[in-house]
PDB file of C-alpha atoms in Angstrom:
ATOM      1  CA  UNK A   7     -33.906   5.108  34.940  1.00 51.00           C
ATOM      2  CA  UNK A   8     -31.238   5.067  37.919  1.00 67.00           C
ATOM      3  CA  UNK A   9     -32.747   4.174  40.064  1.00 72.00           C
ATOM      4  CA  UNK A  10     -34.556   1.276  39.088  1.00 86.00           C
ATOM      5  CA  UNK A  11     -31.007  -0.458  37.791  1.00 93.00           C
ATOM      6  CA  UNK A  12     -29.379   0.139  41.146  1.00 92.00           C
ATOM      7  CA  UNK A  13     -32.626  -2.006  42.506  1.00 91.00           C
ATOM      8  CA  UNK A  14     -32.057  -4.432  39.443  1.00 93.00           C
ATOM      9  CA  UNK A  15     -28.201  -4.707  40.310  1.00 95.00           C
ATOM     10  CA  UNK A  16     -28.641  -4.933  43.981  1.00 91.00           C
ATOM     11  CA  UNK A  17     -30.878  -7.964  43.068  1.00 89.00           C
ATOM     12  CA  UNK A  18     -28.629  -9.756  41.052  1.00 92.00           C
ATOM     13  CA  UNK A  19     -25.842 -11.860  42.678  1.00 92.00           C
ATOM     14  CA  UNK A  20     -22.108 -10.521  41.823  1.00 95.00           C
ATOM     15  CA  UNK A  21     -19.153 -13.455  40.728  1.00 96.00           C
ATOM     16  CA  UNK A  22     -17.768 -14.664  43.542  1.00 96.00           C
ATOM     17  CA  UNK A  23     -13.775 -13.521  41.674  1.00 97.00           C
ATOM     18  CA  UNK A  24     -15.366  -9.477  41.095  1.00 98.00           C
ATOM     19  CA  UNK A  25     -12.905  -8.060  43.400  1.00 98.00           C
ATOM     20  CA  UNK A  26     -10.369 -10.294  41.525  1.00 98.00           C
ATOM     21  CA  UNK A  27     -11.388  -9.331  37.979  1.00 98.00           C
ATOM     22  CA  UNK A  28     -12.173  -5.301  38.949  1.00 98.00           C
ATOM     23  CA  UNK A  29      -8.427  -5.500  39.972  1.00 98.00           C
ATOM     24  CA  UNK A  30      -6.817  -6.875  36.927  1.00 98.00           C
ATOM     25  CA  UNK A  31      -9.462  -4.512  35.018  1.00 98.00           C
ATOM     26  CA  UNK A  32      -7.701  -1.426  36.522  1.00 97.00           C
ATOM     27  CA  UNK A  33      -4.363  -2.501  36.790  1.00 96.00           C
ATOM     28  CA  UNK A  34      -4.819  -3.064  33.201  1.00 96.00           C
ATOM     29  CA  UNK A  35      -6.718   0.157  32.412  1.00 96.00           C
ATOM     30  CA  UNK A  36      -3.711   2.012  34.384  1.00 94.00           C
ATOM     31  CA  UNK A  37      -1.121   0.703  32.668  1.00 91.00           C
ATOM     32  CA  UNK A  38      -2.440   1.482  29.587  1.00 90.00           C
ATOM     33  CA  UNK A  39      -3.497   5.358  30.413  1.00 84.00           C
ATOM     34  CA  UNK A  40       0.301   6.192  30.989  1.00 75.00           C
ATOM     35  CA  UNK A  41       0.926   4.922  27.539  1.00 74.00           C
ATOM     36  CA  UNK A  42      -2.009   7.297  26.076  1.00 74.00           C
ATOM     37  CA  UNK A  43      -3.188   4.637  24.060  1.00 89.00           C
ATOM     38  CA  UNK A  44      -6.881   3.544  23.316  1.00 97.00           C
ATOM     39  CA  UNK A  45      -9.130   1.150  24.827  1.00 98.00           C
ATOM     40  CA  UNK A  46     -11.546  -1.029  23.560  1.00 99.00           C
ATOM     41  CA  UNK A  47     -14.403  -2.805  25.453  1.00 99.00           C
ATOM     42  CA  UNK A  48     -15.436  -6.319  23.267  1.00 99.00           C
ATOM     43  CA  UNK A  49     -18.020  -8.199  24.448  1.00 99.00           C
ATOM     44  CA  UNK A  50     -18.585 -11.636  23.016  1.00 98.00           C
ATOM     45  CA  UNK A  51     -20.838 -14.429  23.686  1.00 97.00           C
ATOM     46  CA  UNK A  52     -23.935 -15.161  25.204  1.00 96.00           C
ATOM     47  CA  UNK A  53     -25.536 -14.951  28.526  1.00 97.00           C
ATOM     48  CA  UNK A  54     -27.093 -18.234  30.622  1.00 94.00           C
ATOM     49  CA  UNK A  55     -30.601 -17.084  32.298  1.00 92.00           C
ATOM     50  CA  UNK A  56     -29.818 -19.663  35.399  1.00 90.00           C
ATOM     51  CA  UNK A  57     -33.335 -21.823  36.450  1.00 88.00           C
ATOM     52  CA  UNK A  58     -32.337 -22.717  39.707  1.00 88.00           C
ATOM     53  CA  UNK A  59     -29.744 -20.837  42.388  1.00 86.00           C
ATOM     54  CA  UNK A  60     -27.608 -24.837  42.738  1.00 85.00           C
ATOM     55  CA  UNK A  61     -28.003 -23.894  39.092  1.00 86.00           C
ATOM     56  CA  UNK A  62     -28.381 -27.181  36.525  1.00 84.00           C
ATOM     57  CA  UNK A  63     -30.560 -25.731  34.000  1.00 86.00           C
ATOM     58  CA  UNK A  64     -30.472 -22.615  32.594  1.00 86.00           C
ATOM     59  CA  UNK A  65     -31.472 -20.357  29.387  1.00 87.00           C
ATOM     60  CA  UNK A  66     -29.014 -19.507  27.106  1.00 90.00           C
ATOM     61  CA  UNK A  67     -28.482 -16.901  24.522  1.00 86.00           C
ATOM     62  CA  UNK A  68     -26.487 -18.768  21.791  1.00 79.00           C
ATOM     63  CA  UNK A  69     -22.994 -17.205  20.458  1.00 91.00           C
ATOM     64  CA  UNK A  70     -20.059 -18.469  19.142  1.00 93.00           C
ATOM     65  CA  UNK A  71     -18.591 -15.528  19.874  1.00 95.00           C
ATOM     66  CA  UNK A  72     -16.964 -15.281  16.241  1.00 95.00           C
ATOM     67  CA  UNK A  73     -17.738 -11.717  16.135  1.00 98.00           C
ATOM     68  CA  UNK A  74     -16.084 -10.580  19.061  1.00 98.00           C
ATOM     69  CA  UNK A  75     -12.992 -12.719  19.062  1.00 98.00           C
ATOM     70  CA  UNK A  76     -12.303 -11.976  15.533  1.00 98.00           C
ATOM     71  CA  UNK A  77     -12.563  -8.061  15.809  1.00 99.00           C
ATOM     72  CA  UNK A  78     -10.527  -8.203  19.385  1.00 98.00           C
ATOM     73  CA  UNK A  79      -7.876  -9.172  17.296  1.00 98.00           C
ATOM     74  CA  UNK A  80      -8.557  -6.114  13.986  1.00 98.00           C
ATOM     75  CA  UNK A  81      -8.457  -3.546  17.157  1.00 98.00           C
ATOM     76  CA  UNK A  82      -4.825  -5.097  18.589  1.00 97.00           C
ATOM     77  CA  UNK A  83      -3.925  -4.583  15.208  1.00 96.00           C
ATOM     78  CA  UNK A  84      -5.181  -1.174  14.159  1.00 97.00           C
ATOM     79  CA  UNK A  85      -3.302   0.179  17.778  1.00 95.00           C
ATOM     80  CA  UNK A  86      -5.758  -0.289  20.866  1.00 97.00           C
ATOM     81  CA  UNK A  87      -5.557  -2.237  24.148  1.00 97.00           C
ATOM     82  CA  UNK A  88      -8.311  -4.752  24.217  1.00 98.00           C
ATOM     83  CA  UNK A  89     -10.312  -5.841  27.080  1.00 99.00           C
ATOM     84  CA  UNK A  90     -12.073  -8.739  26.015  1.00 99.00           C
ATOM     85  CA  UNK A  91     -14.990  -9.952  27.848  1.00 99.00           C
ATOM     86  CA  UNK A  92     -16.255 -12.951  26.923  1.00 98.00           C
ATOM     87  CA  UNK A  93     -18.439 -16.077  27.487  1.00 97.00           C
ATOM     88  CA  UNK A  94     -16.251 -18.906  28.703  1.00 96.00           C
ATOM     89  CA  UNK A  95     -15.416 -21.171  26.085  1.00 94.00           C
ATOM     90  CA  UNK A  96     -16.675 -19.109  23.611  1.00 96.00           C
ATOM     91  CA  UNK A  97     -13.883 -18.596  20.543  1.00 95.00           C
ATOM     92  CA  UNK A  98     -11.170 -15.970  21.833  1.00 95.00           C
ATOM     93  CA  UNK A  99      -8.452 -13.928  19.828  1.00 94.00           C
ATOM     94  CA  UNK A 100      -5.654 -16.129  18.353  1.00 90.00           C
ATOM     95  CA  UNK A 101      -6.906 -19.245  20.015  1.00 87.00           C
ATOM     96  CA  UNK A 102     -10.095 -18.821  17.233  1.00 88.00           C
ATOM     97  CA  UNK A 103      -7.159 -19.589  14.586  1.00 80.00           C
ATOM     98  CA  UNK A 104      -6.979 -23.226  16.206  1.00 79.00           C
ATOM     99  CA  UNK A 105     -10.172 -24.715  17.248  1.00 72.00           C
ATOM    100  CA  UNK A 106     -11.620 -28.539  16.319  1.00 65.00           C
ATOM    101  CA  UNK A 107     -10.320 -30.761  13.491  1.00 64.00           C
ATOM    102  CA  UNK A 108      -8.614 -27.547  11.784  1.00 61.00           C
ATOM    103  CA  UNK A 109      -5.550 -27.615  14.301  1.00 60.00           C
ATOM    104  CA  UNK A 110      -5.387 -30.740  14.298  1.00 60.00           C
ATOM    105  CA  UNK A 111      -4.969 -30.624  10.647  1.00 65.00           C
ATOM    106  CA  UNK A 112      -2.626 -27.712  10.950  1.00 57.00           C
ATOM    107  CA  UNK A 113      -0.596 -30.794  12.779  1.00 56.00           C
ATOM    108  CA  UNK A 114       0.343 -32.183   9.663  1.00 57.00           C
ATOM    109  CA  UNK A 115       3.548 -31.684   8.065  1.00 50.00           C
ATOM    110  CA  UNK A 116       2.577 -29.042   5.048  1.00 57.00           C
ATOM    111  CA  UNK A 117       3.641 -25.757   4.491  1.00 57.00           C
ATOM    112  CA  UNK A 118       0.405 -23.841   4.224  1.00 60.00           C
ATOM    113  CA  UNK A 119      -0.573 -24.820   8.138  1.00 58.00           C
ATOM    114  CA  UNK A 120       3.233 -24.330   9.500  1.00 63.00           C
ATOM    115  CA  UNK A 121       2.518 -20.497   7.760  1.00 72.00           C
ATOM    116  CA  UNK A 122      -0.260 -19.975   9.601  1.00 70.00           C
ATOM    117  CA  UNK A 123       0.612 -21.334  12.937  1.00 78.00           C
ATOM    118  CA  UNK A 124       3.508 -19.618  12.829  1.00 80.00           C
ATOM    119  CA  UNK A 125       1.576 -16.024  11.603  1.00 83.00           C
ATOM    120  CA  UNK A 126      -0.745 -15.989  14.087  1.00 81.00           C
ATOM    121  CA  UNK A 127       1.640 -17.300  17.334  1.00 82.00           C
ATOM    122  CA  UNK A 128       3.813 -14.561  16.601  1.00 85.00           C
ATOM    123  CA  UNK A 129       0.681 -12.076  16.787  1.00 86.00           C
ATOM    124  CA  UNK A 130       0.071 -13.164  20.102  1.00 83.00           C
ATOM    125  CA  UNK A 131       3.088 -13.776  21.395  1.00 86.00           C
ATOM    126  CA  UNK A 132       3.927  -9.856  20.251  1.00 82.00           C
ATOM    127  CA  UNK A 133       0.300  -8.733  22.145  1.00 86.00           C
ATOM    128  CA  UNK A 134       1.226 -10.850  25.450  1.00 86.00           C
ATOM    129  CA  UNK A 135       4.434  -9.016  25.134  1.00 86.00           C
ATOM    130  CA  UNK A 136       3.410  -5.196  25.316  1.00 87.00           C
ATOM    131  CA  UNK A 137       0.495  -6.246  27.801  1.00 89.00           C
ATOM    132  CA  UNK A 138      -2.309  -5.065  25.704  1.00 94.00           C
ATOM    133  CA  UNK A 139      -5.032  -7.572  25.755  1.00 96.00           C
ATOM    134  CA  UNK A 140      -6.992  -8.769  28.760  1.00 97.00           C
ATOM    135  CA  UNK A 141      -8.932 -11.646  28.936  1.00 97.00           C
ATOM    136  CA  UNK A 142     -12.418 -11.404  31.707  1.00 98.00           C
ATOM    137  CA  UNK A 143     -14.111 -14.782  30.941  1.00 98.00           C
ATOM    138  CA  UNK A 144     -18.385 -14.322  32.302  1.00 98.00           C
ATOM    139  CA  UNK A 145     -20.979 -17.105  32.161  1.00 96.00           C
ATOM    140  CA  UNK A 146     -24.423 -16.179  33.379  1.00 95.00           C
ATOM    141  CA  UNK A 147     -26.652 -13.236  32.749  1.00 96.00           C
ATOM    142  CA  UNK A 148     -25.653 -11.904  36.394  1.00 96.00           C
ATOM    143  CA  UNK A 149     -21.578 -11.938  35.556  1.00 98.00           C
ATOM    144  CA  UNK A 150     -21.699 -10.169  32.203  1.00 98.00           C
ATOM    145  CA  UNK A 151     -23.748  -7.184  33.769  1.00 98.00           C
ATOM    146  CA  UNK A 152     -21.278  -6.624  36.934  1.00 98.00           C
ATOM    147  CA  UNK A 153     -18.097  -6.960  35.120  1.00 99.00           C
ATOM    148  CA  UNK A 154     -19.306  -4.539  32.328  1.00 99.00           C
ATOM    149  CA  UNK A 155     -19.945  -2.232  35.299  1.00 98.00           C
ATOM    150  CA  UNK A 156     -16.782  -2.831  36.380  1.00 98.00           C
ATOM    151  CA  UNK A 157     -14.974  -2.618  33.096  1.00 98.00           C
ATOM    152  CA  UNK A 158     -17.167   0.801  32.712  1.00 98.00           C
ATOM    153  CA  UNK A 159     -16.467   2.571  36.237  1.00 97.00           C
ATOM    154  CA  UNK A 160     -12.260   1.448  35.227  1.00 97.00           C
ATOM    155  CA  UNK A 161     -12.875   3.395  31.997  1.00 98.00           C
ATOM    156  CA  UNK A 162     -14.330   6.872  33.054  1.00 96.00           C
ATOM    157  CA  UNK A 163     -10.960   8.426  33.036  1.00 94.00           C
ATOM    158  CA  UNK A 164      -9.997   7.710  29.244  1.00 96.00           C
ATOM    159  CA  UNK A 165     -12.806   9.395  28.733  1.00 95.00           C
ATOM    160  CA  UNK A 166     -12.883   9.634  24.281  1.00 97.00           C
ATOM    161  CA  UNK A 167     -10.333   7.249  23.790  1.00 97.00           C
ATOM    162  CA  UNK A 168     -12.261   4.490  25.447  1.00 98.00           C
ATOM    163  CA  UNK A 169     -14.239   2.966  22.978  1.00 99.00           C
ATOM    164  CA  UNK A 170     -17.095  -0.347  23.779  1.00 99.00           C
ATOM    165  CA  UNK A 171     -18.128  -2.614  21.261  1.00 99.00           C
ATOM    166  CA  UNK A 172     -20.792  -4.839  22.632  1.00 99.00           C
ATOM    167  CA  UNK A 173     -20.869  -7.595  20.860  1.00 98.00           C
ATOM    168  CA  UNK A 174     -22.261 -10.001  23.485  1.00 98.00           C
ATOM    169  CA  UNK A 175     -25.687 -11.607  23.008  1.00 95.00           C
ATOM    170  CA  UNK A 176     -27.280 -10.776  25.861  1.00 96.00           C
ATOM    171  CA  UNK A 177     -30.668 -12.260  27.528  1.00 94.00           C
ATOM    172  CA  UNK A 178     -33.749 -10.313  27.479  1.00 93.00           C
ATOM    173  CA  UNK A 179     -34.844 -12.066  30.067  1.00 93.00           C
ATOM    174  CA  UNK A 180     -33.840 -13.727  33.322  1.00 91.00           C
ATOM    175  CA  UNK A 181     -35.859 -14.991  36.267  1.00 88.00           C
ATOM    176  CA  UNK A 182     -35.607 -12.505  39.753  1.00 86.00           C
ATOM    177  CA  UNK A 183     -33.842 -14.661  42.600  1.00 85.00           C
ATOM    178  CA  UNK A 184     -36.679 -13.983  44.873  1.00 85.00           C
ATOM    179  CA  UNK A 185     -38.661 -16.618  42.295  1.00 84.00           C
ATOM    180  CA  UNK A 186     -36.233 -18.592  41.628  1.00 84.00           C
ATOM    181  CA  UNK A 187     -36.297 -22.299  43.189  1.00 81.00           C
ATOM    182  CA  UNK A 188     -32.749 -23.187  45.313  1.00 84.00           C
ATOM    183  CA  UNK A 189     -32.021 -26.651  44.178  1.00 89.00           C
ATOM    184  CA  UNK A 190     -33.238 -28.659  40.782  1.00 88.00           C
ATOM    185  CA  UNK A 191     -36.664 -28.792  39.558  1.00 83.00           C
ATOM    186  CA  UNK A 192     -38.078 -32.000  39.763  1.00 86.00           C
ATOM    187  CA  UNK A 193     -39.608 -33.749  36.428  1.00 84.00           C
ATOM    188  CA  UNK A 194     -42.302 -35.726  39.450  1.00 82.00           C
ATOM    189  CA  UNK A 195     -43.715 -32.465  39.974  1.00 81.00           C
ATOM    190  CA  UNK A 196     -44.927 -32.472  36.501  1.00 84.00           C
ATOM    191  CA  UNK A 197     -44.287 -29.365  33.795  1.00 88.00           C
ATOM    192  CA  UNK A 198     -43.090 -26.197  35.402  1.00 82.00           C
ATOM    193  CA  UNK A 199     -44.032 -22.829  34.995  1.00 84.00           C
ATOM    194  CA  UNK A 200     -41.607 -20.011  34.475  1.00 85.00           C
ATOM    195  CA  UNK A 201     -42.227 -16.596  34.026  1.00 86.00           C
ATOM    196  CA  UNK A 202     -39.190 -14.346  32.970  1.00 89.00           C
ATOM    197  CA  UNK A 203     -39.305 -11.058  33.251  1.00 91.00           C
ATOM    198  CA  UNK A 204     -37.365  -8.194  31.170  1.00 93.00           C
ATOM    199  CA  UNK A 205     -33.952  -7.292  31.740  1.00 94.00           C
ATOM    200  CA  UNK A 206     -33.362  -3.238  32.013  1.00 93.00           C
ATOM    201  CA  UNK A 207     -31.453  -2.100  29.269  1.00 93.00           C
ATOM    202  CA  UNK A 208     -28.144  -1.020  30.708  1.00 96.00           C
ATOM    203  CA  UNK A 209     -26.596   0.628  27.517  1.00 97.00           C
ATOM    204  CA  UNK A 210     -28.707   3.650  28.916  1.00 96.00           C
ATOM    205  CA  UNK A 211     -26.692   4.586  32.064  1.00 96.00           C
ATOM    206  CA  UNK A 212     -23.846   3.570  30.272  1.00 98.00           C
ATOM    207  CA  UNK A 213     -23.926   5.855  27.822  1.00 97.00           C
ATOM    208  CA  UNK A 214     -25.372   8.590  29.852  1.00 95.00           C
ATOM    209  CA  UNK A 215     -24.303   8.132  33.184  1.00 96.00           C
ATOM    210  CA  UNK A 216     -21.309   5.587  33.464  1.00 97.00           C
ATOM    211  CA  UNK A 217     -19.279   6.273  30.000  1.00 98.00           C
ATOM    212  CA  UNK A 218     -20.713   9.931  28.985  1.00 97.00           C
ATOM    213  CA  UNK A 219     -17.493  10.975  26.801  1.00 97.00           C
ATOM    214  CA  UNK A 220     -16.936   7.272  25.269  1.00 98.00           C
ATOM    215  CA  UNK A 221     -17.318   6.382  21.847  1.00 99.00           C
ATOM    216  CA  UNK A 222     -19.705   3.333  21.934  1.00 99.00           C
ATOM    217  CA  UNK A 223     -20.450   0.795  19.464  1.00 99.00           C
ATOM    218  CA  UNK A 224     -24.067  -1.392  19.626  1.00 98.00           C
ATOM    219  CA  UNK A 225     -25.080  -4.379  17.522  1.00 97.00           C
ATOM    220  CA  UNK A 226     -28.404  -5.157  16.155  1.00 96.00           C
ATOM    221  CA  UNK A 227     -29.865  -8.599  14.555  1.00 93.00           C
ATOM    222  CA  UNK A 228     -32.762  -8.564  12.858  1.00 93.00           C
ATOM    223  CA  UNK A 229     -34.066 -11.046  10.073  1.00 92.00           C
ATOM    224  CA  UNK A 230     -36.679  -8.556   8.408  1.00 93.00           C
ATOM    225  CA  UNK A 231     -34.622  -6.376   6.558  1.00 92.00           C
ATOM    226  CA  UNK A 232     -37.751  -4.178   6.262  1.00 94.00           C
ATOM    227  CA  UNK A 233     -36.784  -3.931   9.754  1.00 95.00           C
ATOM    228  CA  UNK A 234     -33.084  -3.379   9.976  1.00 96.00           C
ATOM    229  CA  UNK A 235     -32.512   0.618   9.935  1.00 96.00           C
ATOM    230  CA  UNK A 236     -35.416   1.943  11.569  1.00 96.00           C
ATOM    231  CA  UNK A 237     -35.168  -0.568  14.558  1.00 96.00           C
ATOM    232  CA  UNK A 238     -30.902   0.229  14.621  1.00 98.00           C
ATOM    233  CA  UNK A 239     -31.696   4.464  14.519  1.00 97.00           C
ATOM    234  CA  UNK A 240     -34.472   3.843  17.025  1.00 97.00           C
ATOM    235  CA  UNK A 241     -31.962   3.175  19.650  1.00 97.00           C
ATOM    236  CA  UNK A 242     -29.904   5.423  18.656  1.00 98.00           C
ATOM    237  CA  UNK A 243     -32.796   7.945  19.429  1.00 97.00           C
ATOM    238  CA  UNK A 244     -33.207   5.976  22.825  1.00 96.00           C
ATOM    239  CA  UNK A 245     -29.621   5.000  24.226  1.00 96.00           C
ATOM    240  CA  UNK A 246     -27.865   8.046  22.435  1.00 96.00           C
ATOM    241  CA  UNK A 247     -24.603   6.176  21.765  1.00 98.00           C
ATOM    242  CA  UNK A 248     -22.900   6.674  18.518  1.00 98.00           C
ATOM    243  CA  UNK A 249     -23.159   3.798  16.330  1.00 98.00           C
ATOM    244  CA  UNK A 250     -25.193   0.661  15.740  1.00 99.00           C
ATOM    245  CA  UNK A 251     -23.986  -2.156  13.900  1.00 99.00           C
ATOM    246  CA  UNK A 252     -26.899  -3.520  12.021  1.00 98.00           C
ATOM    247  CA  UNK A 253     -27.149  -6.988  10.366  1.00 96.00           C
ATOM    248  CA  UNK A 254     -29.759  -9.556   8.998  1.00 95.00           C
ATOM    249  CA  UNK A 255     -28.685 -13.128  10.792  1.00 91.00           C
ATOM    250  CA  UNK A 256     -28.515 -14.822   6.961  1.00 93.00           C
ATOM    251  CA  UNK A 257     -26.135 -12.564   5.399  1.00 94.00           C
ATOM    252  CA  UNK A 258     -24.359 -11.260   8.626  1.00 93.00           C
ATOM    253  CA  UNK A 259     -20.786 -12.920   7.853  1.00 93.00           C
ATOM    254  CA  UNK A 260     -20.291 -10.933   4.303  1.00 97.00           C
ATOM    255  CA  UNK A 261     -22.746  -7.636   5.128  1.00 97.00           C
ATOM    256  CA  UNK A 262     -23.205  -5.360   7.954  1.00 98.00           C
ATOM    257  CA  UNK A 263     -24.963  -2.084   7.942  1.00 98.00           C
ATOM    258  CA  UNK A 264     -22.902   0.701   9.523  1.00 98.00           C
ATOM    259  CA  UNK A 265     -26.046   2.785  11.420  1.00 98.00           C
ATOM    260  CA  UNK A 266     -25.782   6.678  12.837  1.00 97.00           C
ATOM    261  CA  UNK A 267     -28.049   9.342  13.388  1.00 94.00           C
ATOM    262  CA  UNK A 268     -28.263  10.613  10.458  1.00 94.00           C
ATOM    263  CA  UNK A 269     -26.776   8.274   7.843  1.00 95.00           C
ATOM    264  CA  UNK A 270     -26.150   4.703   7.015  1.00 97.00           C
ATOM    265  CA  UNK A 271     -23.756   2.525   5.014  1.00 97.00           C
ATOM    266  CA  UNK A 272     -23.286  -1.084   4.505  1.00 98.00           C
ATOM    267  CA  UNK A 273     -19.793  -2.946   4.628  1.00 98.00           C
ATOM    268  CA  UNK A 274     -19.286  -5.727   2.529  1.00 98.00           C
ATOM    269  CA  UNK A 275     -17.297  -8.808   2.050  1.00 97.00           C
ATOM    270  CA  UNK A 276     -17.352 -10.081  -1.594  1.00 96.00           C
ATOM    271  CA  UNK A 277     -16.731 -14.019  -2.445  1.00 95.00           C
ATOM    272  CA  UNK A 278     -13.494 -13.163  -3.557  1.00 96.00           C
ATOM    273  CA  UNK A 279     -12.089 -11.158  -0.457  1.00 96.00           C
ATOM    274  CA  UNK A 280     -13.198 -14.185   1.328  1.00 93.00           C
ATOM    275  CA  UNK A 281     -11.597 -16.356  -0.736  1.00 94.00           C
ATOM    276  CA  UNK A 282      -8.485 -14.775  -0.329  1.00 93.00           C
ATOM    277  CA  UNK A 283      -9.147 -14.826   3.738  1.00 90.00           C
ATOM    278  CA  UNK A 284     -10.320 -11.512   4.117  1.00 96.00           C
ATOM    279  CA  UNK A 285     -13.109 -11.263   6.791  1.00 97.00           C
ATOM    280  CA  UNK A 286     -15.837  -8.461   7.274  1.00 98.00           C
ATOM    281  CA  UNK A 287     -14.310  -8.096  11.384  1.00 98.00           C
ATOM    282  CA  UNK A 288     -11.240  -6.194   9.712  1.00 98.00           C
ATOM    283  CA  UNK A 289     -13.338  -3.974   7.016  1.00 98.00           C
ATOM    284  CA  UNK A 290     -15.457  -2.976  10.319  1.00 99.00           C
ATOM    285  CA  UNK A 291     -12.725  -2.217  12.822  1.00 99.00           C
ATOM    286  CA  UNK A 292     -11.108  -0.360  10.329  1.00 99.00           C
ATOM    287  CA  UNK A 293     -14.004   1.927   9.758  1.00 99.00           C
ATOM    288  CA  UNK A 294     -14.751   2.229  13.261  1.00 99.00           C
ATOM    289  CA  UNK A 295     -11.328   3.416  14.305  1.00 98.00           C
ATOM    290  CA  UNK A 296     -11.481   6.408  11.332  1.00 98.00           C
ATOM    291  CA  UNK A 297     -14.496   7.213  13.456  1.00 98.00           C
ATOM    292  CA  UNK A 298     -13.108   6.778  16.567  1.00 98.00           C
ATOM    293  CA  UNK A 299      -9.808   9.131  16.096  1.00 97.00           C
ATOM    294  CA  UNK A 300     -12.314  11.924  14.429  1.00 97.00           C
ATOM    295  CA  UNK A 301     -14.264  11.834  17.298  1.00 97.00           C
ATOM    296  CA  UNK A 302     -11.199  11.304  19.810  1.00 96.00           C
ATOM    297  CA  UNK A 303      -9.900  14.707  17.767  1.00 95.00           C
ATOM    298  CA  UNK A 304     -13.350  16.749  17.778  1.00 95.00           C
ATOM    299  CA  UNK A 305     -13.740  16.226  22.104  1.00 92.00           C
ATOM    300  CA  UNK A 306     -10.707  17.822  22.281  1.00 82.00           C
ATOM    301  CA  UNK A 307     -11.560  21.102  20.698  1.00 82.00           C
ATOM    302  CA  UNK A 308     -14.943  21.256  22.424  1.00 71.00           C
TER     303      UNK A 308
END
């Protein structure tokens, strides 16, 4: 499998700023390793798959980045340092509260809007001053995979103190570079025939080779509830990571299922909690913090 992954990466164009991103990631990890804190990588948003080298058209995995950006905030509130690997122009921690018309509404002179702005601003300033948040953007599938590998390399020395929260919507398909046209496809040539190939699952080398001692969490989204637990547990059996957060498309904002190799249980936000602005990500992160702390303790006892 490792040789297959290496071959796959050798055909992926690396981001033009990969060297600069690696330096930012390494410096961030070094600073936060010195403080003996926990670091979480939160991936968020969708990836694009270009149809041409000089990209005009692409296939996109849509994701607004809601879960990832909210979760990043709650990890910060729970004492983690956060590397936020996100789709460019998707939602970001703290900024997510002020998008679109909601931001303009807060510019009115009313008490509730002013209070919310101040609370979010103070939280953001605290995180910025302590240097506990690093945001790294990506656009394409290739960008994401190269940056994921770069972060994994920098987190390796943290051992069990590293947590990976893989919430990005990553494409399952791609077009190999040698099968992609250089320039924009022309409609005069008629309907194009596009052959998509399967993207190798990098979760396997990530868990077993890049970060064998980290606490790795993946996500599973389904539309058929009868398949949810079996598909999540199948992923755990195949990739050997610690936990899958499983959810159904229609109810993902108020219910998830936390699946381990030998148990599963629901985390739910009630309507009353929703009315009180409680987000399910706050409960998810609180639960993961307990699990991660226990994992660290057990790892140190071995």
